[in-house]
Each structure stands twice: as structure tokens, then as C-alpha cells.
Coordinates of C-alpha atoms in Angstrom, one line a residue:
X29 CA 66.8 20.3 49.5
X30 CA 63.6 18.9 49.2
X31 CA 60.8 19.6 46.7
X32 CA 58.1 22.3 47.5
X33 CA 54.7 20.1 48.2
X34 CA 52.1 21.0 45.5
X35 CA 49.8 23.7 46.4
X36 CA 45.7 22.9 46.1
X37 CA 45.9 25.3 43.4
X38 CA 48.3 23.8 41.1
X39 CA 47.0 20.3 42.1
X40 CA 43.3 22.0 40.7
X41 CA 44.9 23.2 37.4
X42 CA 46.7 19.6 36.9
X43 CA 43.2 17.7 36.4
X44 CA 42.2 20.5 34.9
X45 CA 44.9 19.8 32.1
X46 CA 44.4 15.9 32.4
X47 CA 40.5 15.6 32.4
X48 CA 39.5 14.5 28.6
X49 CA 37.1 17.5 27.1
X50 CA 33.9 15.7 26.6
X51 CA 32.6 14.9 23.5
X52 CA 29.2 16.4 22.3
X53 CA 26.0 14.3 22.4
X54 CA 25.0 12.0 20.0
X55 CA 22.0 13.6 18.8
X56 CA 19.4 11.2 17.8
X57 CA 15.6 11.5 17.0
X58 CA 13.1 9.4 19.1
X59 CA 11.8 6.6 16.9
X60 CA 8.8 6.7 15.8
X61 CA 5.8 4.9 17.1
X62 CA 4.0 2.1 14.8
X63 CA 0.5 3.2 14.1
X64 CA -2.2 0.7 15.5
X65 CA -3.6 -1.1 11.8
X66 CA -7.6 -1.0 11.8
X67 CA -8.2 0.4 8.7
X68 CA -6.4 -2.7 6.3
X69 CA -8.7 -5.0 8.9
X70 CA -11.6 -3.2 8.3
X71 CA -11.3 -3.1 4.5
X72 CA -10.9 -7.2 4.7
X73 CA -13.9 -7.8 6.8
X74 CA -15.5 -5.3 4.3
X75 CA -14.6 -7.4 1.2
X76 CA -15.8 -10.7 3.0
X77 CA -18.8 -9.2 4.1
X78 CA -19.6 -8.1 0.6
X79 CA -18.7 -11.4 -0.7
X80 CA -21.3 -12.8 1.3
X81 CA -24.0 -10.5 0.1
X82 CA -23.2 -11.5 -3.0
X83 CA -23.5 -15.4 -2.8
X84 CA -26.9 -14.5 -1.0
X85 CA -28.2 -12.3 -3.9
X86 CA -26.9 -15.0 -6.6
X87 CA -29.4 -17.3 -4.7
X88 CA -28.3 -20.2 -7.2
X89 CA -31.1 -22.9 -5.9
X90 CA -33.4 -20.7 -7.4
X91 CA -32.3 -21.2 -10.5
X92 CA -31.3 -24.7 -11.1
X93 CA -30.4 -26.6 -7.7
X94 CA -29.1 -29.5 -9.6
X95 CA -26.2 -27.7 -10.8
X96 CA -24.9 -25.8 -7.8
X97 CA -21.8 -26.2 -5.9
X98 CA -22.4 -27.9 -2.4
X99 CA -26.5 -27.3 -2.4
X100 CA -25.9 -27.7 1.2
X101 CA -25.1 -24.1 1.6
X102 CA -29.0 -23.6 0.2
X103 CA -28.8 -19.7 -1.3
X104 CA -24.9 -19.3 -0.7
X105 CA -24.0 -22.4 -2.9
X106 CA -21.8 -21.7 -5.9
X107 CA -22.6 -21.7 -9.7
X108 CA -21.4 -24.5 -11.7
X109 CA -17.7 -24.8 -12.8
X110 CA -18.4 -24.6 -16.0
X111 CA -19.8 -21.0 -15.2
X112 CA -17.6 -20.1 -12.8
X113 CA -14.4 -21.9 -11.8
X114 CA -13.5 -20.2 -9.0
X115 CA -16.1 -20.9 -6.8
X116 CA -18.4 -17.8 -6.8
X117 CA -21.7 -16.0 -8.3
X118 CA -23.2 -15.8 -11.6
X119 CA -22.1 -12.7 -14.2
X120 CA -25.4 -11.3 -13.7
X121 CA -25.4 -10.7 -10.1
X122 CA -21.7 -9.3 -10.3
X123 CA -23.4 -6.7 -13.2
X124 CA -26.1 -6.0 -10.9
X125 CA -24.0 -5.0 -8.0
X126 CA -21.7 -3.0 -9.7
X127 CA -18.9 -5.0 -11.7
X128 CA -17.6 -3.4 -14.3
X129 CA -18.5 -3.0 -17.7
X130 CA -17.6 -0.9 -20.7
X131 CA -21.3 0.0 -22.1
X132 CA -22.2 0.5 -18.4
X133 CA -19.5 3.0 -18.0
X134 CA -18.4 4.5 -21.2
X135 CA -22.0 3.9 -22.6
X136 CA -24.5 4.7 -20.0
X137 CA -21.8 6.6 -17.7
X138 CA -21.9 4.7 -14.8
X139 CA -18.9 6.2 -13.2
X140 CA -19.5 4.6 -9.9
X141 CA -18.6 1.4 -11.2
X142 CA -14.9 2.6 -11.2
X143 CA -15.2 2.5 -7.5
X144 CA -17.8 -0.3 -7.0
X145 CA -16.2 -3.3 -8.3
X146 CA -13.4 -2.9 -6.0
X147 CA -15.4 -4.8 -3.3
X148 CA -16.6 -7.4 -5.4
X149 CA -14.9 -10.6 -6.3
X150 CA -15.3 -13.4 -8.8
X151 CA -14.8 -16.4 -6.5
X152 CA -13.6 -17.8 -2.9
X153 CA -10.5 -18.2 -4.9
X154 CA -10.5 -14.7 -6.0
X155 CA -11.2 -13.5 -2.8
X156 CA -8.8 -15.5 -0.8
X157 CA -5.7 -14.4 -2.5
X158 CA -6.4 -10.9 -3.0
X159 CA -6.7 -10.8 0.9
X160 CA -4.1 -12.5 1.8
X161 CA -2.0 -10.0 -0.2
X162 CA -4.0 -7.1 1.6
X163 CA -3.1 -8.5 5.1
X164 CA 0.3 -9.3 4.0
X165 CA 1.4 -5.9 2.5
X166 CA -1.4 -3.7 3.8
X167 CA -0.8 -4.1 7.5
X168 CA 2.6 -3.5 7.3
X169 CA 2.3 -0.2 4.9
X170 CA -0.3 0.7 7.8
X171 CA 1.7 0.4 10.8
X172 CA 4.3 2.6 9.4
X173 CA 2.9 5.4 7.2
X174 CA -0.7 5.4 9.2
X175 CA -4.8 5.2 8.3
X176 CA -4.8 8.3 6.2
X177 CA -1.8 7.9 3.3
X178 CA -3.0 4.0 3.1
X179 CA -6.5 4.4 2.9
X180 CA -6.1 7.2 0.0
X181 CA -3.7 5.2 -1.6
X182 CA -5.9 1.8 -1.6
X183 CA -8.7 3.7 -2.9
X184 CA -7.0 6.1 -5.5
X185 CA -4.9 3.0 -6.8
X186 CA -8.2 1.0 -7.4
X187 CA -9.2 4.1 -9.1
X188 CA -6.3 3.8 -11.3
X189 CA -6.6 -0.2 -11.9
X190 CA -10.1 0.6 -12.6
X191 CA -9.7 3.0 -15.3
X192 CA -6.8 0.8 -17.1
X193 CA -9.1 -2.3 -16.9
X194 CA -11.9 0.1 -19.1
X195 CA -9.2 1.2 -21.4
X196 CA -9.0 -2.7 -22.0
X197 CA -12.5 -3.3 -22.2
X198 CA -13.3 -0.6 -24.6
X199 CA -10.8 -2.2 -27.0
X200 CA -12.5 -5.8 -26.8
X201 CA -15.8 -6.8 -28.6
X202 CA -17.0 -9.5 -26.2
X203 CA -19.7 -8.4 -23.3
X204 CA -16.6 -8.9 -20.7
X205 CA -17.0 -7.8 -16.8
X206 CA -13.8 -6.8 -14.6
X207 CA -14.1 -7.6 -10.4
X208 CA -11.5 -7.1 -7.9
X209 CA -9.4 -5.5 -5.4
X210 CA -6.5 -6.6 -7.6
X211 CA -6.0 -3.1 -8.7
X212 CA -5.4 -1.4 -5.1
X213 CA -3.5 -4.4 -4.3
X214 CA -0.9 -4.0 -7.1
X215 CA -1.0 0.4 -6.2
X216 CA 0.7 -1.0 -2.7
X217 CA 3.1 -2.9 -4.2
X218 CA 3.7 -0.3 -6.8
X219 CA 4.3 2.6 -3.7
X220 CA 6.7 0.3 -1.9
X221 CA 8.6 0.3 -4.5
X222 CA 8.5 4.2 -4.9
X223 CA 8.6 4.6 -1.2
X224 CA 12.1 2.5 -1.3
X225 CA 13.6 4.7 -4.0
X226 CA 12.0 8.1 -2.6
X227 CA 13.5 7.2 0.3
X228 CA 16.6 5.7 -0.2
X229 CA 19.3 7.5 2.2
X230 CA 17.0 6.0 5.1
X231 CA 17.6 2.1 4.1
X232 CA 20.9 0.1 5.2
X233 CA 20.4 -2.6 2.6
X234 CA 19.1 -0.8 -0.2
X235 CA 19.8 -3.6 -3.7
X236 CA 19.0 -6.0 -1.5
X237 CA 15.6 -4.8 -0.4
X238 CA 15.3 -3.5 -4.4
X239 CA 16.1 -6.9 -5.6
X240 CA 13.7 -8.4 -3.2
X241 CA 10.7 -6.2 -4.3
X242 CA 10.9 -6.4 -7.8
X243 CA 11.4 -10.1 -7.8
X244 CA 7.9 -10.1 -5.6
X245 CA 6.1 -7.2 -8.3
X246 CA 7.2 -9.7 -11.0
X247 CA 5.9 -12.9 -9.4
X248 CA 2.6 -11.3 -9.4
X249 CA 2.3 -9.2 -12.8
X250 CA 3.0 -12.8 -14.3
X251 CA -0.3 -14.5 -12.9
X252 CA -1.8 -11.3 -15.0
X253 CA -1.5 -13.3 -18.1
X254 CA -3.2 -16.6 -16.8
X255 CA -6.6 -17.2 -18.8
X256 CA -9.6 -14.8 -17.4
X257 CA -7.2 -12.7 -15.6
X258 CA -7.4 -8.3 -16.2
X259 CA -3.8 -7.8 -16.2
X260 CA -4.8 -4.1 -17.4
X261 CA -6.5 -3.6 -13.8
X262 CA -2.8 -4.8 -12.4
X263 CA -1.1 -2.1 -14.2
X264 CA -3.0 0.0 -13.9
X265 CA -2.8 0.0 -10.4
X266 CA 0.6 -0.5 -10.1
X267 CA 1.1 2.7 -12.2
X268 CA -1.2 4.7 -10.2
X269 CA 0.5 3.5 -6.9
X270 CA 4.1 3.7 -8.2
X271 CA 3.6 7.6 -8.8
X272 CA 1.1 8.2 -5.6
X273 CA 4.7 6.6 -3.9
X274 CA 6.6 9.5 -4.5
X275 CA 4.1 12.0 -3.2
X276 CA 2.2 10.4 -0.5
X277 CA 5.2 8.1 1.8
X278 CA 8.1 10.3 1.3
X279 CA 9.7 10.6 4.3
X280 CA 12.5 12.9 6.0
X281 CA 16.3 12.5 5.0
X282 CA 18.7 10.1 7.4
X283 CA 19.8 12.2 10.2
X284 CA 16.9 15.3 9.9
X285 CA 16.0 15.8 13.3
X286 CA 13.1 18.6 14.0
X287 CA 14.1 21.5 16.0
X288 CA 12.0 20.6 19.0
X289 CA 14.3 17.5 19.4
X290 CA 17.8 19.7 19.9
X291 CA 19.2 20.6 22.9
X292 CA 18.9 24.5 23.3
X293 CA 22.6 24.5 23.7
X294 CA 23.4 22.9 20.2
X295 CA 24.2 25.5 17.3
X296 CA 25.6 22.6 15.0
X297 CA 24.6 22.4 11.7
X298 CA 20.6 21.2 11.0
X299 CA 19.9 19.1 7.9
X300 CA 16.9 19.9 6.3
X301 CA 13.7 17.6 6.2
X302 CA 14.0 16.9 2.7
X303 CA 16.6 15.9 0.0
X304 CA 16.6 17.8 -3.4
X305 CA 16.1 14.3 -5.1
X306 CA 12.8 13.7 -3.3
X307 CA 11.3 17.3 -4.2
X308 CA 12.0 16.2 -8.0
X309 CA 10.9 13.2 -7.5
X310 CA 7.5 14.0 -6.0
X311 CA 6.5 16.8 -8.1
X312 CA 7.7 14.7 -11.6
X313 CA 4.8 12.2 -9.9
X314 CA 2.7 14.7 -9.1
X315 CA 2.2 15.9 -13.4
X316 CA 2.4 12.7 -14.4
X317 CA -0.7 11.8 -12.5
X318 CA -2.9 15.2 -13.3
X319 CA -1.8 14.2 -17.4
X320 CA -2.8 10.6 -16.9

């Protein structure tokens, strides 16, 4: 007559068949921490410092006290404009602390120079916007690559804005001197721009971020060609930065996740660290640099 009342058996077995299967986790890597920026604060406070050692050894009062810039400043007051526009030292102190110069270097072999007149400057003008530039791009690069990478990269693309600005110089007659952190300055801009391609799978908007950075490069490779301006160091820099890019801030693939991060029970297929693209990419850099 009447229907047989479900065992607890079958009644088991029916949610059994009715409970969904569960899908597998979402694996995702932890993000990674920003790195704290001191070095790109330090190397600012370094420049200034230096800048202020220079206006003290310039000492223009002793000179001719008449023709200073705001005597009030007494040893720290600038050189006329007629000598120097943007508000700064004489050439002659800039020589003496290490500015560079093509009998000094290629002459006499004053290598250090290379290095040296990366933490001089011409002028507060001078000096102003090159460290707005390093604040502006050099804290960010800081926070996410670290201390290390940047620090190598600032100096070694100085290095490389240094050596283009002598290849200049040794092709001009006049007794011309080259100052600046312009050089390292245009090596970051140069490895962001590296860093986006080297890393492209990682990047959601990818032409628009491209578009954005090479309008910003261009902006500032045109003040290169302003009067009294060593577009060579820019290049130069940019050059060396561009190709330090592809070996120094590549980064893993989208979705490589290290083998610590899985669950024990996943057997799923693991990407590796590294596209093929980026191996290419880094050691084409990599030759191009030991030829240059």
C-alpha cells in the first residue's frame, strides 16, 4: 500500500549524490611586500650636501663681492649670471672637485671623474630638477625592486651617461666641463621602460602604461637639446639603463607561484619562473653591454 520509509542509508547516499563536488583552491601567491626606500633619500640628501660643499669652496666674495648673487649668503653666494645662469659655482671649482673633462680623463686618465661628477651640479636649478626626478621615479623603482638592483643601477647608469658625455667631449675643441646626476636619472627611466616590456605578461594595461612612458622619456630627452645642456650624458644613460632593464628587474611570469607556496596536496601543473622571451631578452642585454 504505502511506500517503504527511506532507510538512513539510502537517505546518506542521496546527499551524497546531491552535494556539489567542490571546486579546487584558487591558488594565489602572497603579494609581495614594498621595500622601505632609504637608499633614493639618502642619495638626495647626498647631492644636496655636496652642493653645499661646493658653494662653500667657490667662496665667491673672495673674489669679487660686487658681482655675486645675494652677498648676503657671504661664501655660499652665487657667481654672476653672466657666468653662471643657473645659480651656482664657478667652472673652476666644479674642475677642482671632479667635473668632468676630456684632457682630465682621456689626457691625464682621471678615471674617477666618470664617477665624481655625478654628485656635482651646475646650479640650484640644476640641482632642483634633477632631484625632483630622483624622488619622483627613484622611490617608486625602490619600493618595488629594493636597495640593491636600484643602487647598482643609479650608479652603473651614471657610469654609462658619463662615458657618452666623454665620447662628446672628445669630439669638441672648446675646454667644455659636463656635471650631473642627469645620466643615472635618464638609466631609470630607461629600465622602466625595459622592466615594462621584460615583464609584460604581469601588466593589465600594458599600451597604455607604454604610451605613458615613452611620452614622459620624450618630454625629457627634448630639454637635451636646450643651449648648455649634455644631451650625450642623457643617452647615454638612458642606453645603459634601458639594457641594465632587462637583466637586473626582470621579474617572474603571471601566475608562477614557488613551490613552498602550494598546498602539499596539489599535483597540478607548475609554471615556471621565467618566460622564454625574458631569457632572450636578458642575455641579448647582457652582450650588448660587455661590447659597449
Amino acid at each position: 500500500m504505502g511506500k517503504r520509509p527511506p532507510s538512513s542509508e539510502d537517505m546518506e547516499k542521496g546527499r551524497e549524490k546531491a552535494r556539489p563536488s567542490m571546486p579546487p583552491p584558487h591558488l594565489c601567491p602572497p603579494p609581495p611586500k614594498p621595500w622601505v626606500p632609504w637608499l633614493v633619500p639618502i642619495i638626495f640628501v647626498a647631492n644636496v650636501a655636496m652642493f653645499i660643499y661646493t658653494m662653500y669652496v667657490n667662496d665667491c666674495p673672495s673674489i669679487d663681492e660686487n658681482k655675486c648673487i645675494l652677498p648676503s649668503l657671504k661664501r655660499f653666494s652665487f657667481q654672476p649670471f653672466k657666468e653662471n645662469p643657473l645659480l651656482g659655482p664657478a667652472g673652476l671649482t666644479l674642475k677642482k672637485l671632479g667635473a668632468l673633462e676630456r684632457q682630465r680623463v682621456v689626457e691625464e686618465g682621471e678615471g674617477w671623474r666618470l664617477l665624481s661628477c655625478m654628485w656635482l651640479h651646475a646650479g640650484v636649478v640644476h640641482l632642483l630638477a634633477n632631484m625632483l626626478s630622483l624622488l619622483f621615479i627613484g622611490i617608486r623603482l625602490e619600493q618595488e625592486f629594493g636597495f640593491i638592483r636600484i643602487g647598482l643601477l643609479y650608479v652603473l647608469a651614471g657610469l654609462g651617461g658619463s662615458l657618452g658625455s666623454t665620447m662628446h667631449l672628445m669630439r669638441t675643441t672648446s675646454p667644455t666641463i659636463s656635471v650631473g646626476a642627469s645620466g643615472a636619472l635618464f638609466g631609470l627611466l630607461g629600465a622602466m621602460l625595459s622592466e615594462l616590456l621584460i615583464n609584460w605578461t604581469i601588466y593589465v594595461n600594458k599600451c597604455t602604461a607604454l604610451l605613458i612612458l615613452i611620452v614622459v622619456i620624450a618630454l625629457n630627452m627634448a630639454v637635451g637639446f636646450l643651449p648648455k645642456v649634455d644631451n650625450s650624458a642623457h643617452i647615454g644613460g638612458f642606453l645603459a639603463g634601458f639594457f641594465l632593464g632587462f637583466i637586473i628587474l626582470v621579474r617572474p611570469q603571471y601566475g608562477y607561484i614557488r613551490r613552498k607556496h602550494l598546498p602539499s596536496t596539489y599535483d597540478g601543473k607548475h609554471k615556471p619562473r621565467h618566460k622564454g622571451y625574458q631569457y632572450v631578452l636578458g642575455s641579448g642585454a647582457l652582450v650588448i653591454l660587455i661590447l659597449g
